[in-house]
Tab-separated table of C-alpha atoms in Angstrom:
chain	number	residue	atom	x	y	z
A	1	MET	CA	80.660	135.437	85.100
A	2	THR	CA	84.687	134.691	86.371
A	3	GLN	CA	85.589	131.144	87.881
A	4	ASP	CA	85.083	132.476	91.314
A	5	THR	CA	81.607	133.342	91.131
A	6	ALA	CA	81.253	129.860	88.906
A	7	GLN	CA	82.532	127.881	91.858
A	8	SER	CA	80.711	129.459	94.733
A	9	ALA	CA	77.846	129.185	92.806
A	10	GLY	CA	78.468	125.827	91.919
A	11	ALA	CA	79.125	124.811	96.242
A	12	THR	CA	75.299	126.436	96.967
A	13	ASP	CA	73.966	123.476	94.724
A	14	ALA	CA	75.702	120.595	96.349
A	15	GLN	CA	73.423	120.458	99.502
A	16	PRO	CA	70.243	121.381	99.293
A	17	PRO	CA	69.926	123.669	102.521
A	18	ALA	CA	68.142	122.097	105.917
A	19	SER	CA	64.709	123.834	105.198
A	20	GLY	CA	64.802	122.657	101.719
A	21	ARG	CA	65.507	119.173	103.256
A	22	ARG	CA	62.635	119.194	105.716
A	23	LYS	CA	59.998	119.583	103.045
A	24	GLU	CA	61.648	116.534	101.383
A	25	LEU	CA	61.546	114.765	104.514
A	26	LEU	CA	57.984	115.309	105.389
A	27	ALA	CA	57.100	115.034	101.769
A	28	PHE	CA	58.073	111.195	101.286
A	29	LEU	CA	56.803	110.831	105.218
A	30	VAL	CA	53.375	111.995	104.263
A	31	LEU	CA	53.415	109.494	100.942
A	32	ALA	CA	54.862	106.597	102.147
A	33	PHE	CA	52.763	106.422	105.699
A	34	GLY	CA	49.802	108.614	104.420
A	35	ILE	CA	49.054	108.541	100.484
A	36	TRP	CA	50.484	105.030	98.738
A	37	PRO	CA	48.384	103.290	102.083
A	38	ILE	CA	45.465	104.533	101.371
A	39	VAL	CA	45.707	104.370	97.460
A	40	ALA	CA	46.874	100.337	98.314
A	41	ILE	CA	43.935	99.773	99.985
A	42	GLY	CA	41.550	101.449	97.460
A	43	VAL	CA	42.978	99.301	95.046
A	44	VAL	CA	42.417	96.342	96.974
A	45	GLY	CA	39.003	96.772	98.145
A	46	GLY	CA	38.210	98.366	93.810
A	47	TYR	CA	39.500	94.502	92.603
A	48	GLY	CA	37.458	92.730	95.477
A	49	PHE	CA	34.660	94.745	95.089
A	50	LEU	CA	34.671	94.047	90.840
A	51	VAL	CA	35.196	90.272	91.544
A	52	TRP	CA	31.830	90.749	94.074
A	53	MET	CA	29.848	92.353	91.177
A	54	PHE	CA	30.921	89.628	88.759
A	55	GLN	CA	30.276	87.262	91.177
A	56	ILE	CA	26.623	88.363	91.386
A	57	VAL	CA	25.708	88.292	87.602
A	58	TYR	CA	27.647	85.692	86.266
A	59	GLY	CA	27.847	83.193	89.539
A	60	PRO	CA	30.366	81.502	91.803
A	61	PRO	CA	33.251	80.007	89.564
A	62	GLY	CA	33.500	76.458	89.794
A	63	PRO	CA	31.026	73.655	88.183
A	64	PRO	CA	27.745	74.488	88.104
A	65	GLY	CA	25.534	72.398	91.567
A	66	GLY	CA	23.473	69.498	90.371
């Protein structure tokens, strides 16, 4: 491998092709506005469900009613 081919190979790696950038942007948008909000809602909903089930079994928090 000569120095000229090494430089030309390095120059093509400096900037990805436009189609690669478009795919990367699309992947980011799908993650940022599609998958992560669904995951966040699932985590918060799952935690709320666990608290609800805990309170059904052991009763609400606080001093015992009298």
